[in-house]
C-alpha cells in the first residue's frame, strides 16, 4: 500500500493525567506576551464554520494570551490574498494544492502573482473521492478494484467538480474502458437504485460514508473499492499534488470488513504565512494539540486524524511546499519525523 496520508490513531490520555497536562500548558502560555490574530473562516451557515469556532476556542482556552477573531469570507485563495495584504493572519481553508498555486502564482492565484511566504500549518480534515459500488453487483461481477469496473456504466460525479475530473482522468490513464454517465447526485443515486449504473464517485469523510451515500446504502447496500498499489503510484507520478490515502481494513465505519484501499484524497489544512512569528505559530500548535479532543467534538471530520503527522503525510514532497516554522518546532519537540523539504528557511532550531 502507498503510505501517503495513512491515518494514524492515538490512544487518549487518562482524564486525570490529561487535565494536569493541559493545566500546565495553559499556565505557561498565559504568562507569555498577548497576541491578537484574525482567522479566515467560511460563512457561518457552512458546516465547516464549527471548526473555526472550535479552533479559536481551543487557542483561547489553552493560551489565554492569544486572542483569535474569526472573519467570515471565501475560500483558500481569497484568504491567501487577505493574508498577503495583512488583513488575515491565518486561515482554516488551505491545502497543498492551494499553497502550491499561491507560491507559484498559478491556477486560482495567477492574477495576483506568486507569493512565496505562504505556509501550511496543520490538518483540518481529509476528503476522499470514494468509489462506491452496489454490493450485489460487486459480488456478482467480482469487482474489487478500479480495473474491475471495465465495461460497466458508472457515475463519475457532478460535472465540473474535481471528483469527476479525477475519475475521468483515471479512466483515461489506465484505459479502463468504463462508460461514464455524469449527473447530479439525485440523478446518479436514482440510476444506482434502478441498476442502470453500477456505482459512483462521491466526496466523503475519510472514515465514513457521506450522508447522502449513507441514505442510499440503507435502501441499496453499497461497498467501496480503490486503486492498486501500482495505480496509486502512477496517479502520483502523473501529478504529484494528486494525493491518495491508504485506508486500512475497517477504516470505513460502515464497511468494517473492507480494506485496505488506496483512495483519492484531498486534504484541507490551516494555512498561514511567514508574517506569523515562529513563537506565535508554536503557541497555536501547542494549544491546538491540547484542545484537539474538543475540536473533534465540535467538528467530527477531524476525529481520528493527527493534526501534524497527517498534514505531513498528505503533503507531497519535492514541490517547494513549506510548513510554518512554529509547527516545525512543535513537531521536533514531539519527536515527529519532519521531512527536510517542509522546513522553511526562517525556521530557527535544531534541523
Short mmCIF file of C-alpha atoms in Angstrom, two decimals:
data_model
loop_
_atom_site.label_atom_id
_atom_site.label_comp_id
_atom_site.label_asym_id
_atom_site.label_seq_id
_atom_site.Cartn_x
_atom_site.Cartn_y
_atom_site.Cartn_z
CA UNK A 1 0.00 0.00 0.00
CA UNK A 2 1.15 3.55 -0.57
CA UNK A 3 1.80 5.33 2.69
CA UNK A 4 0.70 8.82 1.60
CA UNK A 5 -1.92 10.03 4.03
CA UNK A 6 -2.03 6.87 6.15
CA UNK A 7 -4.23 7.61 9.17
CA UNK A 8 -2.55 7.11 12.50
CA UNK A 9 -4.76 6.82 15.57
CA UNK A 10 -3.51 7.71 19.04
CA UNK A 11 -4.58 6.49 22.47
CA UNK A 12 -6.04 9.36 24.50
CA UNK A 13 -4.58 10.37 27.86
CA UNK A 14 -6.39 9.31 31.01
CA UNK A 15 -8.64 12.12 32.22
CA UNK A 16 -6.65 12.94 35.34
CA UNK A 17 -3.24 13.00 33.69
CA UNK A 18 -4.59 14.88 30.67
CA UNK A 19 -6.14 17.54 32.89
CA UNK A 20 -2.84 18.18 34.67
CA UNK A 21 -1.00 18.36 31.35
CA UNK A 22 -3.47 20.84 29.89
CA UNK A 23 -3.43 22.97 33.01
CA UNK A 24 0.33 23.12 32.86
CA UNK A 25 0.26 24.16 29.22
CA UNK A 26 -2.32 26.83 29.90
CA UNK A 27 -0.37 28.16 32.89
CA UNK A 28 2.88 28.50 30.94
CA UNK A 29 1.18 30.06 27.92
CA UNK A 30 -0.78 32.65 29.91
CA UNK A 31 2.45 34.25 31.12
CA UNK A 32 3.54 34.98 27.55
CA UNK A 33 3.06 38.16 25.57
CA UNK A 34 -0.50 38.91 24.41
CA UNK A 35 -1.19 38.37 20.70
CA UNK A 36 -4.24 39.33 18.64
CA UNK A 37 -4.91 37.35 15.45
CA UNK A 38 -7.50 37.27 12.68
CA UNK A 39 -8.57 33.84 11.42
CA UNK A 40 -10.07 33.48 7.95
CA UNK A 41 -13.19 31.33 8.03
CA UNK A 42 -16.07 30.27 5.83
CA UNK A 43 -19.58 31.65 6.24
CA UNK A 44 -21.37 30.89 9.50
CA UNK A 45 -24.02 29.00 7.53
CA UNK A 46 -21.45 26.38 6.48
CA UNK A 47 -20.92 23.21 8.50
CA UNK A 48 -17.19 23.91 8.38
CA UNK A 49 -17.67 27.08 10.42
CA UNK A 50 -17.77 24.88 13.53
CA UNK A 51 -14.09 24.11 13.01
CA UNK A 52 -13.16 27.81 13.00
CA UNK A 53 -15.12 28.42 16.21
CA UNK A 54 -13.64 25.33 17.89
CA UNK A 55 -10.11 26.28 16.82
CA UNK A 56 -10.47 29.80 18.21
CA UNK A 57 -11.94 28.42 21.45
CA UNK A 58 -9.11 25.86 21.85
CA UNK A 59 -6.45 28.53 21.43
CA UNK A 60 -8.23 30.86 23.85
CA UNK A 61 -8.64 28.04 26.41
CA UNK A 62 -5.07 26.74 26.36
CA UNK A 63 -3.25 30.02 25.65
CA UNK A 64 -5.44 32.83 27.05
CA UNK A 65 -2.89 35.45 25.96
CA UNK A 66 -3.76 34.79 22.32
CA UNK A 67 -6.97 36.40 21.11
CA UNK A 68 -8.39 34.95 17.89
CA UNK A 69 -11.16 36.66 15.93
CA UNK A 70 -12.84 34.63 13.19
CA UNK A 71 -13.52 36.55 9.97
CA UNK A 72 -16.12 35.11 7.60
CA UNK A 73 -15.16 35.10 3.94
CA UNK A 74 -14.43 32.95 0.93
CA UNK A 75 -12.11 30.01 0.40
CA UNK A 76 -8.39 29.34 0.36
CA UNK A 77 -7.38 31.71 -2.43
CA UNK A 78 -9.44 34.59 -1.02
CA UNK A 79 -7.89 34.03 2.39
CA UNK A 80 -4.39 33.88 0.87
CA UNK A 81 -4.95 37.26 -0.79
CA UNK A 82 -6.09 38.74 2.52
CA UNK A 83 -3.09 37.24 4.33
CA UNK A 84 -0.82 38.79 1.74
CA UNK A 85 -2.48 42.15 2.39
CA UNK A 86 -2.08 41.73 6.15
CA UNK A 87 -5.83 41.57 6.81
CA UNK A 88 -5.74 37.95 8.00
CA UNK A 89 -3.07 36.14 9.99
CA UNK A 90 -4.12 32.57 9.20
CA UNK A 91 -6.92 30.62 7.53
CA UNK A 92 -8.85 27.39 8.01
CA UNK A 93 -9.05 26.89 4.22
CA UNK A 94 -5.78 25.74 2.73
CA UNK A 95 -4.33 22.67 1.07
CA UNK A 96 -1.08 21.59 -0.56
CA UNK A 97 -2.60 22.37 -3.98
CA UNK A 98 -3.75 25.81 -2.81
CA UNK A 99 -0.39 26.62 -1.24
CA UNK A 100 1.43 25.48 -4.37
CA UNK A 101 -0.72 27.71 -6.60
CA UNK A 102 -0.18 30.67 -4.25
CA UNK A 103 3.57 30.08 -4.07
CA UNK A 104 3.95 29.79 -7.84
CA UNK A 105 1.30 32.29 -8.93
CA UNK A 106 -0.67 29.72 -10.91
CA UNK A 107 -4.27 28.48 -11.06
CA UNK A 108 -6.54 30.49 -8.78
CA UNK A 109 -3.67 32.81 -7.86
CA UNK A 110 -2.47 33.60 -11.40
CA UNK A 111 -3.91 37.15 -11.43
CA UNK A 112 -2.42 38.01 -8.06
CA UNK A 113 1.07 36.69 -8.77
CA UNK A 114 3.39 34.41 -6.84
CA UNK A 115 3.64 34.81 -3.08
CA UNK A 116 6.33 32.59 -1.62
CA UNK A 117 5.61 33.47 2.02
CA UNK A 118 2.61 31.14 2.27
CA UNK A 119 2.99 28.31 4.84
CA UNK A 120 0.92 25.23 5.68
CA UNK A 121 0.15 24.58 9.35
CA UNK A 122 -1.96 21.59 10.48
CA UNK A 123 -4.80 19.33 9.42
CA UNK A 124 -8.45 20.36 9.23
CA UNK A 125 -9.89 17.30 7.53
CA UNK A 126 -9.36 14.86 4.68
CA UNK A 127 -11.94 14.38 1.96
CA UNK A 128 -11.92 11.17 -0.06
CA UNK A 129 -13.25 10.79 -3.60
CA UNK A 130 -14.69 7.43 -2.63
CA UNK A 131 -15.60 4.88 -5.30
CA UNK A 132 -18.94 3.37 -4.23
CA UNK A 133 -20.28 0.23 -5.95
CA UNK A 134 -23.52 -1.68 -5.46
CA UNK A 135 -22.64 -4.56 -3.12
CA UNK A 136 -24.67 -7.11 -5.08
CA UNK A 137 -23.07 -6.09 -8.37
CA UNK A 138 -19.59 -6.16 -6.84
CA UNK A 139 -20.16 -9.71 -5.65
CA UNK A 140 -21.77 -10.85 -8.90
CA UNK A 141 -19.03 -9.43 -11.15
CA UNK A 142 -16.05 -9.86 -8.81
CA UNK A 143 -15.38 -6.12 -8.56
CA UNK A 144 -12.60 -5.49 -6.05
CA UNK A 145 -10.61 -2.61 -7.57
CA UNK A 146 -10.86 0.20 -10.13
CA UNK A 147 -9.83 -2.02 -13.07
CA UNK A 148 -12.76 -4.36 -12.42
CA UNK A 149 -15.16 -1.60 -13.48
CA UNK A 150 -14.13 -2.18 -17.11
CA UNK A 151 -17.14 -2.33 -19.42
CA UNK A 152 -19.61 -1.16 -16.78
CA UNK A 153 -21.69 2.04 -16.68
CA UNK A 154 -20.57 4.28 -13.83
CA UNK A 155 -21.34 7.70 -12.36
CA UNK A 156 -18.12 9.77 -12.09
CA UNK A 157 -19.82 12.59 -10.21
CA UNK A 158 -21.27 16.02 -10.80
CA UNK A 159 -19.96 17.78 -13.94
CA UNK A 160 -17.39 20.47 -13.18
CA UNK A 161 -16.29 19.00 -9.84
CA UNK A 162 -12.76 17.87 -9.07
CA UNK A 163 -14.05 14.43 -8.08
CA UNK A 164 -15.48 13.90 -11.57
CA UNK A 165 -12.31 15.20 -13.21
CA UNK A 166 -10.16 12.78 -11.25
CA UNK A 167 -12.42 9.82 -12.07
CA UNK A 168 -12.37 10.64 -15.78
CA UNK A 169 -8.59 11.10 -15.71
CA UNK A 170 -8.14 7.71 -14.02
CA UNK A 171 -10.32 6.09 -16.67
CA UNK A 172 -8.12 7.65 -19.37
CA UNK A 173 -4.80 6.99 -17.63
CA UNK A 174 -5.46 3.29 -17.12
CA UNK A 175 -7.58 2.79 -20.27
CA UNK A 176 -10.16 1.14 -18.06
CA UNK A 177 -12.97 1.39 -20.58
CA UNK A 178 -15.63 2.49 -18.11
CA UNK A 179 -18.79 4.04 -19.56
CA UNK A 180 -19.03 7.35 -17.72
CA UNK A 181 -22.51 8.76 -17.01
CA UNK A 182 -22.05 12.08 -15.19
CA UNK A 183 -25.03 13.69 -13.50
CA UNK A 184 -26.42 15.32 -10.39
CA UNK A 185 -26.37 13.48 -7.09
CA UNK A 186 -30.11 12.90 -7.27
CA UNK A 187 -29.96 11.52 -10.82
CA UNK A 188 -26.90 9.36 -10.16
CA UNK A 189 -28.27 7.76 -7.00
CA UNK A 190 -31.54 7.06 -8.82
CA UNK A 191 -29.59 5.28 -11.56
CA UNK A 192 -27.79 3.15 -8.95
CA UNK A 193 -31.11 2.16 -7.33
CA UNK A 194 -32.53 1.16 -10.70
CA UNK A 195 -29.41 -0.72 -11.71
CA UNK A 196 -28.68 1.46 -14.76
CA UNK A 197 -25.19 2.17 -13.41
CA UNK A 198 -23.05 0.05 -11.16
CA UNK A 199 -21.63 2.73 -8.86
CA UNK A 200 -20.39 6.29 -8.49
CA UNK A 201 -17.71 8.58 -7.08
CA UNK A 202 -18.74 10.79 -4.16
CA UNK A 203 -16.69 13.02 -1.89
CA UNK A 204 -16.84 11.65 1.66
CA UNK A 205 -15.14 11.96 5.06
CA UNK A 206 -12.04 9.80 5.36
CA UNK A 207 -13.56 7.30 7.80
CA UNK A 208 -17.27 7.08 6.97
CA UNK A 209 -19.94 7.34 4.27
CA UNK A 210 -21.08 10.70 3.06
CA UNK A 211 -24.57 11.44 4.44
CA UNK A 212 -26.18 11.13 1.01
CA UNK A 213 -24.47 7.81 0.35
CA UNK A 214 -25.46 6.52 3.76
CA UNK A 215 -29.11 7.17 2.89
CA UNK A 216 -28.64 5.27 -0.38
CA UNK A 217 -26.84 2.45 1.46
CA UNK A 218 -29.92 1.77 3.60
CA UNK A 219 -32.04 1.00 0.52
CA UNK A 220 -29.34 -0.28 -1.85
CA UNK A 221 -26.35 -1.76 0.04
CA UNK A 222 -23.01 -0.44 -1.15
CA UNK A 223 -19.36 -1.35 -0.85
CA UNK A 224 -16.20 0.63 -1.68
CA UNK A 225 -13.24 -0.14 -3.91
CA UNK A 226 -9.90 1.55 -4.53
CA UNK A 227 -6.82 1.58 -6.72
CA UNK A 228 -4.00 -0.96 -6.78
CA UNK A 229 -0.59 0.00 -5.43
CA UNK A 230 0.79 0.33 -8.97
CA UNK A 231 -2.13 2.52 -10.00
CA UNK A 232 -1.68 4.74 -6.94
CA UNK A 233 1.98 5.18 -7.84
CA UNK A 234 1.09 6.01 -11.45
CA UNK A 235 -1.51 8.61 -10.39
CA UNK A 236 1.00 10.47 -8.25
CA UNK A 237 3.74 10.14 -10.86
CA UNK A 238 1.44 11.89 -13.34
CA UNK A 239 0.56 14.66 -10.90
CA UNK A 240 2.37 14.78 -7.50
CA UNK A 241 -0.31 17.03 -5.99
CA UNK A 242 -3.00 14.44 -6.81
CA UNK A 243 -2.76 12.72 -3.43
CA UNK A 244 -4.12 9.41 -2.20
CA UNK A 245 -4.82 7.99 1.23
CA UNK A 246 -4.22 4.43 2.41
CA UNK A 247 -7.47 3.44 4.11
CA UNK A 248 -6.85 0.41 6.36
CA UNK A 249 -9.22 -2.52 6.77
CA UNK A 250 -12.02 -1.31 8.98
CA UNK A 251 -11.12 2.30 8.20
CA UNK A 252 -14.61 2.96 6.81
CA UNK A 253 -17.11 2.86 9.68
CA UNK A 254 -19.96 1.34 7.66
CA UNK A 255 -17.75 -1.30 5.98
CA UNK A 256 -15.65 -2.90 8.73
CA UNK A 257 -14.58 -5.82 6.51
CA UNK A 258 -13.44 -3.66 3.57
CA UNK A 259 -9.82 -2.64 3.06
CA UNK A 260 -7.07 -1.86 2.76
CA UNK A 261 -7.78 0.57 -0.08
CA UNK A 262 -5.87 3.26 -1.96
CA UNK A 263 -8.34 6.14 -2.32
CA UNK A 264 -8.08 9.55 -3.97
CA UNK A 265 -7.81 12.17 -1.24
CA UNK A 266 -7.90 15.91 -0.81
CA UNK A 267 -6.54 17.39 2.41
CA UNK A 268 -7.75 20.69 3.84
CA UNK A 269 -5.38 22.39 6.25
CA UNK A 270 -4.92 25.54 8.26
CA UNK A 271 -2.67 27.93 6.33
CA UNK A 272 -0.56 30.89 7.48
CA UNK A 273 2.46 32.85 6.28
CA UNK A 274 5.90 33.98 7.38
CA UNK A 275 4.28 37.12 8.83
CA UNK A 276 3.22 35.00 11.80
CA UNK A 277 6.28 34.56 14.03
CA UNK A 278 7.67 31.15 14.89
CA UNK A 279 6.85 31.75 18.56
CA UNK A 280 3.20 32.53 17.81
CA UNK A 281 2.85 29.56 15.48
CA UNK A 282 4.39 27.30 18.12
CA UNK A 283 1.99 28.55 20.77
CA UNK A 284 -1.00 28.00 18.49
CA UNK A 285 0.17 24.46 17.69
CA UNK A 286 0.58 23.60 21.37
CA UNK A 287 -2.90 24.94 22.14
CA UNK A 288 -4.42 23.01 19.23
CA UNK A 289 -2.77 19.78 20.39
CA UNK A 290 -4.05 20.33 23.91
CA UNK A 291 -7.58 21.07 22.68
CA UNK A 292 -7.74 18.53 19.85
CA UNK A 293 -10.39 16.41 21.60
CA UNK A 294 -12.63 19.46 21.98
CA UNK A 295 -12.15 20.30 18.29
CA UNK A 296 -13.09 16.70 17.40
CA UNK A 297 -16.31 17.02 19.37
CA UNK A 298 -17.29 20.24 17.64
CA UNK A 299 -16.16 19.16 14.16
CA UNK A 300 -16.29 15.32 13.81
CA UNK A 301 -14.37 15.15 10.47
CA UNK A 302 -11.15 15.80 12.43
CA UNK A 303 -11.68 12.69 14.58
CA UNK A 304 -9.06 10.00 14.07
CA UNK A 305 -6.59 12.42 12.48
CA UNK A 306 -3.29 13.58 13.91
CA UNK A 307 -3.15 17.31 13.09
CA UNK A 308 0.57 17.35 12.30
CA UNK A 309 1.52 13.81 11.26
CA UNK A 310 -1.37 13.54 8.81
CA UNK A 311 -0.72 17.03 7.45
CA UNK A 312 2.85 15.95 6.68
CA UNK A 313 1.64 12.63 5.20
CA UNK A 314 -0.88 14.36 2.91
CA UNK A 315 1.64 16.89 1.55
CA UNK A 316 3.76 15.79 -1.44
CA UNK A 317 7.48 16.32 -1.04
CA UNK A 318 9.62 17.92 -3.71
CA UNK A 319 7.01 20.56 -4.62
CA UNK A 320 8.53 23.51 -2.77
CA UNK A 321 5.89 23.42 -0.02
CA UNK A 322 6.87 24.51 3.49
CA UNK A 323 5.19 24.34 6.88
CA UNK A 324 5.15 27.16 9.37
CA UNK A 325 8.28 27.41 11.49
CA UNK A 326 6.22 27.12 14.68
CA UNK A 327 4.72 23.82 13.52
CA UNK A 328 8.20 22.52 12.71
CA UNK A 329 9.36 23.47 16.22
CA UNK A 330 6.36 21.68 17.75
CA UNK A 331 6.95 18.57 15.62
CA UNK A 332 10.62 18.42 16.57
CA UNK A 333 9.75 18.69 20.26
CA UNK A 334 7.20 15.89 19.98
CA UNK A 335 9.55 13.56 18.11
CA UNK A 336 7.54 13.72 14.90
CA UNK A 337 9.56 12.95 11.79
CA UNK A 338 9.85 16.13 9.70
CA UNK A 339 10.74 15.80 6.00
CA UNK A 340 13.58 18.19 5.21
CA UNK A 341 11.53 19.62 2.30
CA UNK A 342 8.96 21.01 4.73
CA UNK A 343 11.38 23.05 6.88
CA UNK A 344 11.25 26.74 5.84
CA UNK A 345 14.33 28.95 5.61
CA UNK A 346 13.09 31.12 8.51
CA UNK A 347 12.90 28.21 10.95
CA UNK A 348 15.18 28.65 13.96
CA UNK A 349 16.03 25.47 15.83
CA UNK A 350 17.61 22.03 15.50
CA UNK A 351 17.50 20.58 11.99
#
